[in-house]
Coordinates of C-alpha atoms in Angstrom, one line a residue:
X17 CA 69.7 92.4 127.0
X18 CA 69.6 88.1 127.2
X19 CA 71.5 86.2 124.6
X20 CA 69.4 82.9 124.1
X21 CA 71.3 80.8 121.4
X22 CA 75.1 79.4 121.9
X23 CA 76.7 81.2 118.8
X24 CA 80.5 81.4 118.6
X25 CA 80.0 85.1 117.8
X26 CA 78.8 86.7 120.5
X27 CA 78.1 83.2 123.3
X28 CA 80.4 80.6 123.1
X29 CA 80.9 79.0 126.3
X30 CA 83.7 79.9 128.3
X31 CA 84.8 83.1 126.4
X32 CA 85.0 86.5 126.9
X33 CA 83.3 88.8 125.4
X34 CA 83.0 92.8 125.3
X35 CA 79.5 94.8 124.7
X36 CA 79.2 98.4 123.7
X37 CA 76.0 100.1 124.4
X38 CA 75.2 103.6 123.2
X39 CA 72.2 105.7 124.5
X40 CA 70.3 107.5 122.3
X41 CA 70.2 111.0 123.2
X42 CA 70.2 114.5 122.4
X43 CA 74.2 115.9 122.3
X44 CA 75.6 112.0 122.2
X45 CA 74.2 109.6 119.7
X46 CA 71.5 108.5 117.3
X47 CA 70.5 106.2 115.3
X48 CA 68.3 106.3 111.9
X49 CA 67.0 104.2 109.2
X50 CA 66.0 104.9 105.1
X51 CA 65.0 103.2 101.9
X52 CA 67.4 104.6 99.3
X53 CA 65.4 105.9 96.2
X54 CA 69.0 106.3 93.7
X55 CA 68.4 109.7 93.9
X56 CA 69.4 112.3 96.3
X57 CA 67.9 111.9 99.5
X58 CA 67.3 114.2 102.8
X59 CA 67.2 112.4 106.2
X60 CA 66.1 113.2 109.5
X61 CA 67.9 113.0 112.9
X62 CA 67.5 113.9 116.4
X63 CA 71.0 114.5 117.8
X64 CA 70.3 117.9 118.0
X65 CA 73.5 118.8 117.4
X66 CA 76.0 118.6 114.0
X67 CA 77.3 115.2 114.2
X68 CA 81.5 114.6 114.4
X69 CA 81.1 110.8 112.8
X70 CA 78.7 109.1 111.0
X71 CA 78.2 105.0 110.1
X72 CA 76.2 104.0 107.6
X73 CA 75.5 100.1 106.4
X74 CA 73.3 98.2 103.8
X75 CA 70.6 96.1 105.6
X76 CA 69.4 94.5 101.9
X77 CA 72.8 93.0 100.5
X78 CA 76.3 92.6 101.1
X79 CA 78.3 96.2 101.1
X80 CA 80.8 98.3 103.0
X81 CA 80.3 100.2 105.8
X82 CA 81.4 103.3 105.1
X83 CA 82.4 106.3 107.8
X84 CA 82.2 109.6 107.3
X85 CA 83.3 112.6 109.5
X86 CA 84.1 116.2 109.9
X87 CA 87.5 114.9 111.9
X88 CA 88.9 113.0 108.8
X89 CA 92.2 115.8 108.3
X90 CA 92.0 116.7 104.6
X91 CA 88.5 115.7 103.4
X92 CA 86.3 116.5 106.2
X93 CA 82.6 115.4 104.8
X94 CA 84.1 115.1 101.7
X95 CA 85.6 112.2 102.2
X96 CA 85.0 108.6 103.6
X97 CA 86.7 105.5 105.4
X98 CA 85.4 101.7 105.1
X99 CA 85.1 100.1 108.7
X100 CA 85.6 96.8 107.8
X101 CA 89.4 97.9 106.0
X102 CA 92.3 99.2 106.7
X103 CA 92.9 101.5 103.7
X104 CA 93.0 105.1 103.6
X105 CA 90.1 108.2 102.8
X106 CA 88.4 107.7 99.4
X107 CA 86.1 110.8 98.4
X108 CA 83.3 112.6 97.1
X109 CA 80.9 110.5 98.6
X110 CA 78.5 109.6 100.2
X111 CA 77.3 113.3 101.7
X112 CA 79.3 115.2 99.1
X113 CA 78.5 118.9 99.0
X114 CA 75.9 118.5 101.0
X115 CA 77.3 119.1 105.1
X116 CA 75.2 117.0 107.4
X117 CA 73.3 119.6 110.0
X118 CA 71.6 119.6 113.4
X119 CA 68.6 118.0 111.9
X120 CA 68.9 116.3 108.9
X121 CA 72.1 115.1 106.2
X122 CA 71.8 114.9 102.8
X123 CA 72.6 111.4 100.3
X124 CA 74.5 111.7 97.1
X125 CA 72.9 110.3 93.8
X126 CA 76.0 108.2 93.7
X127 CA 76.0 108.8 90.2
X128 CA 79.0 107.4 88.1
X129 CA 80.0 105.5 91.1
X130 CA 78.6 102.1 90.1
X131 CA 78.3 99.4 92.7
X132 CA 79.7 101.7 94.9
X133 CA 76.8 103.8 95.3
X134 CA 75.6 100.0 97.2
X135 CA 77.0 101.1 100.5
X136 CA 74.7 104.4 100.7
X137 CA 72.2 104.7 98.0
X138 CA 70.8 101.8 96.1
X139 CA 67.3 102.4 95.2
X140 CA 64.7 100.3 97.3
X141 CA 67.5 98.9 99.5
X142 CA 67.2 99.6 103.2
X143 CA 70.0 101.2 105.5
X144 CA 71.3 101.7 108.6
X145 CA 72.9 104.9 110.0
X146 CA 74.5 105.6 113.5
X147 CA 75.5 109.0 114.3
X148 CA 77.6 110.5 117.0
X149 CA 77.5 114.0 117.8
X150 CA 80.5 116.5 117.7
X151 CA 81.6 117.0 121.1
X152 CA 82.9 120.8 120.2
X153 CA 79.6 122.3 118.8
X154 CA 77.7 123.8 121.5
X155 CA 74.4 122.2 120.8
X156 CA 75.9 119.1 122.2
X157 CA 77.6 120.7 125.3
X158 CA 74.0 120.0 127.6
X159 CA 76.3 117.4 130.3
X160 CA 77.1 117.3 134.1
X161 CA 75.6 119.2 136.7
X162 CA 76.0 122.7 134.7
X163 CA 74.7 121.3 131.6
X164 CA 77.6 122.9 129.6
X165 CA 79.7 119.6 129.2
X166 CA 80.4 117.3 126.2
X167 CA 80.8 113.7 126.7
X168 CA 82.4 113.0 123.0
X169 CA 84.9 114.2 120.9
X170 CA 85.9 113.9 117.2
X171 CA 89.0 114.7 115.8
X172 CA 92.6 114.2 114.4
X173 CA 96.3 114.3 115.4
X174 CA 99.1 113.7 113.3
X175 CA 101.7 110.7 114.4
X176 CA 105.6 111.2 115.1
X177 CA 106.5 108.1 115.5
X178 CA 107.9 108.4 118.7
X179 CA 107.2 106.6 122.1
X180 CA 106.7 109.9 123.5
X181 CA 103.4 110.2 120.9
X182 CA 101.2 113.0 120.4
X183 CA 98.9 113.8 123.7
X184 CA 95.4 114.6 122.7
X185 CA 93.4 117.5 124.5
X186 CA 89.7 116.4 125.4
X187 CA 89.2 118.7 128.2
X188 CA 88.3 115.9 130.2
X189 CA 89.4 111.5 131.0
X190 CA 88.3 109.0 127.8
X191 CA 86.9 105.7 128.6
X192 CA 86.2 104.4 125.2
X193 CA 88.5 105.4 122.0
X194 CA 88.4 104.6 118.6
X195 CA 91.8 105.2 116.5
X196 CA 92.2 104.9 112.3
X197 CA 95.0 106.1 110.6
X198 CA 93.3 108.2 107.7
X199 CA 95.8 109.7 105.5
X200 CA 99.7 109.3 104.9
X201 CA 99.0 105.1 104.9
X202 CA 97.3 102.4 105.6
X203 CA 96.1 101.3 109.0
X204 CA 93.8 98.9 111.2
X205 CA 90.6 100.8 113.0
X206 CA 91.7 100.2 116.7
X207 CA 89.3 100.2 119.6
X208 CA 90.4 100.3 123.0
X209 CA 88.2 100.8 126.7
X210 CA 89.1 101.4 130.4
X211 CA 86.9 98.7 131.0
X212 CA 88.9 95.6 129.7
X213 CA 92.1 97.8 130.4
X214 CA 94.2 101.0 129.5
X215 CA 97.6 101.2 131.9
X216 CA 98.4 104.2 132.6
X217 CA 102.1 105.4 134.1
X218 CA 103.4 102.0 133.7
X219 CA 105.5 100.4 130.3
X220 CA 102.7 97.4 130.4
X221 CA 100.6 96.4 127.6
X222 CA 97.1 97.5 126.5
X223 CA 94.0 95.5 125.8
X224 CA 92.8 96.7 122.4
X225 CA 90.7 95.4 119.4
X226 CA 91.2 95.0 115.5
X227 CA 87.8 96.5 114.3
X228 CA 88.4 95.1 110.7
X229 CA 89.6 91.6 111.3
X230 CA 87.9 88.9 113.7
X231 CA 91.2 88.3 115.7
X232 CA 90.9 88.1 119.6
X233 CA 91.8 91.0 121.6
X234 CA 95.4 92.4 121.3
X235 CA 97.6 92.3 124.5
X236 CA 101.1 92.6 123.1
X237 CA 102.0 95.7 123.2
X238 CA 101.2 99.4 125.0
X239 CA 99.6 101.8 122.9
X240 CA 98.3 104.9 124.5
X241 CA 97.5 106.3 128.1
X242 CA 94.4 108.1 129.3
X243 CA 94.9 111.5 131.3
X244 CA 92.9 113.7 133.3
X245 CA 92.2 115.6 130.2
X246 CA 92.6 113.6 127.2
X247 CA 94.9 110.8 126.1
X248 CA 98.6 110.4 125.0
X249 CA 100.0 108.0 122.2
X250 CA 103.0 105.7 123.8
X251 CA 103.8 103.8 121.1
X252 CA 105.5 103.7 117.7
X253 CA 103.6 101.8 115.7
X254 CA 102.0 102.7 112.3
X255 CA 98.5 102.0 113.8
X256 CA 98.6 104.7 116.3
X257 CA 101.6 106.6 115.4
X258 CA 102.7 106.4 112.3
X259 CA 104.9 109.3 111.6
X260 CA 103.0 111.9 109.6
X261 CA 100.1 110.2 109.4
X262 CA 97.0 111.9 110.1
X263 CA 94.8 109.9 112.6
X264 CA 91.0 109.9 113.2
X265 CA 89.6 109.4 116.6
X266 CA 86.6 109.3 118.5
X267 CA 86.2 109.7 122.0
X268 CA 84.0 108.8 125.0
X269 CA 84.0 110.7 128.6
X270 CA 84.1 108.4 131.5
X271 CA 82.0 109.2 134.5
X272 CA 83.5 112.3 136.3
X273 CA 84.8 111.0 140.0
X274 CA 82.7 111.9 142.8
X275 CA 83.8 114.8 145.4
X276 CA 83.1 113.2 148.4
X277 CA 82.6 115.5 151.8
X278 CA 86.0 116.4 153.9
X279 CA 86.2 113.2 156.4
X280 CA 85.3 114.1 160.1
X281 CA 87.3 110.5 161.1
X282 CA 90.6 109.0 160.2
X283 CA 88.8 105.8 159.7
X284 CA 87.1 107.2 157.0
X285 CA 89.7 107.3 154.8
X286 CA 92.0 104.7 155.9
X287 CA 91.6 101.3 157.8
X288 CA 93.8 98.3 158.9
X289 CA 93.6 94.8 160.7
X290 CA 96.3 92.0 161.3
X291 CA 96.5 88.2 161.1
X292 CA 98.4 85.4 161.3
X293 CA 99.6 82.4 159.1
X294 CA 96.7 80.3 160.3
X295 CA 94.1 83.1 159.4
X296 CA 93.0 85.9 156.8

């Protein structure tokens, strides 16, 4: 994609900037529009799978993005979180009852909920919904060369508030996770990517992101480490470890290394040259 206008958001001049780009496909994510009617209201996807998270957003007027998943610890679908705040699971809305499935999920009226019901069903308004599959449901284990991998993950943990944090089992290295505190208090949705950096084995800081705030980047302080098979909390603050809170994340698989052949030739694997003072 080309950017063609200099706006502050997303091209100022000079500054840095970080793009997340999501494929649609079957097993990983989706995305899905409808006109709200007020009433309740059946709509199609094509993850092929159950999803693990779900984002939905009003494209007609100003309202919350709300996020719903089978991860969040005591609600499940039942319950919700607001992407743009920091506050903890509200409930009973938007799916309800009603348990999204591998082809379709299910709108509340919203009845009784008042301007509320805005963020997910307000007749004639037009929405938004992004949907990530759940890693651990077997429709969405089609990856790698056997086609029997996941490449996401959903799901909690529950903070100790101790440097030596919780360690997370994915089955497999993270690139990209997304951390919210969702029960036992209030906490910022925190974003962090091996791309702009994650240290790993070293007491060094992290590069992470405030998802409901427009601050820059956060490098004070380390937060977590990636391992072969999932990630570990380092850190005791509330936004990643607060002690008994229960935490929400979401997960993305970096590219599984390479196995290269057995080298025939030293050189192969190792190489060096010298130089002097006057030279590189």
């Amino acid at each position: 994609f080309r950017w063609n206008a200099n706006q502050n958001d997303w091209n100022s001049a000079g500054q840095n900037m970080a793009s997340y780009n999501f494929r649609k496909a079957k097993g990983f994510f989706d995305v899905v529009t409808y006109t709200a009617n007020g009433l309740q209201k059946t709509i199609s996807h094509s993850l092929g799978c159950i999803p693990g998270l779900v984002i939905i957003k009003n494209r007609s007027r100003s309202a919350r993005w709300l996020v719903a998943s089978s991860a969040i610890a005591t609600e499940g679908w039942n319950g919700y979180l607001e992407l743009q705040d920091s506050g903890n699971i509200g409930t009973d809305y938007p799916f309800g009852s009603h348990t999204p499935t591998a082809t379709n999920f299910t709108i509340t009226t919203g009845a009784g909920l008042g301007n509320s019901a805005d963020s997910f069903n307000k007749s004639g308004d037009d929405y938004v919904v992004y949907l990530f599959a759940d890693g651990d449901n077997a429709a969405a284990q089609i990856f790698g060369a056997g086609n029997n991998q996941s490449i996401l993950k959903c799901g909690n943990y529950t903070g100790n508030a101790n440097a030596n944090g919780p360690v997370i089992n994915l089955g497999w290295e993270p690139q990209w996770i997304l951390i919210k505190c969702s029960e036992g208090g209030t906490g910022d949705w925190q974003l962090f990517d091996t791309m702009r950096g994650i240290t790993t084995g070293y007491d060094t800081n992290d590069y992470g992101f405030t998802l409901n705030d427009s601050s820059a980047e956060n490098h004070s302080s380390e937060r977590l480490e990636t391992t072969q098979t999932g990630f570990k909390i380092t850190s005791t603050v509330n936004v990643v470890n607060r002690n008994n809170g229960k935490f929400l994340y979401l997960a993305i698989r970096r590219p599984d290394p390479k196995v290269a052949a057995a080298p025939t030739s030293p050189n192969h694997v190792f190489w060096m040259n010298t130089g002097n003072g006057a030279s590189s």
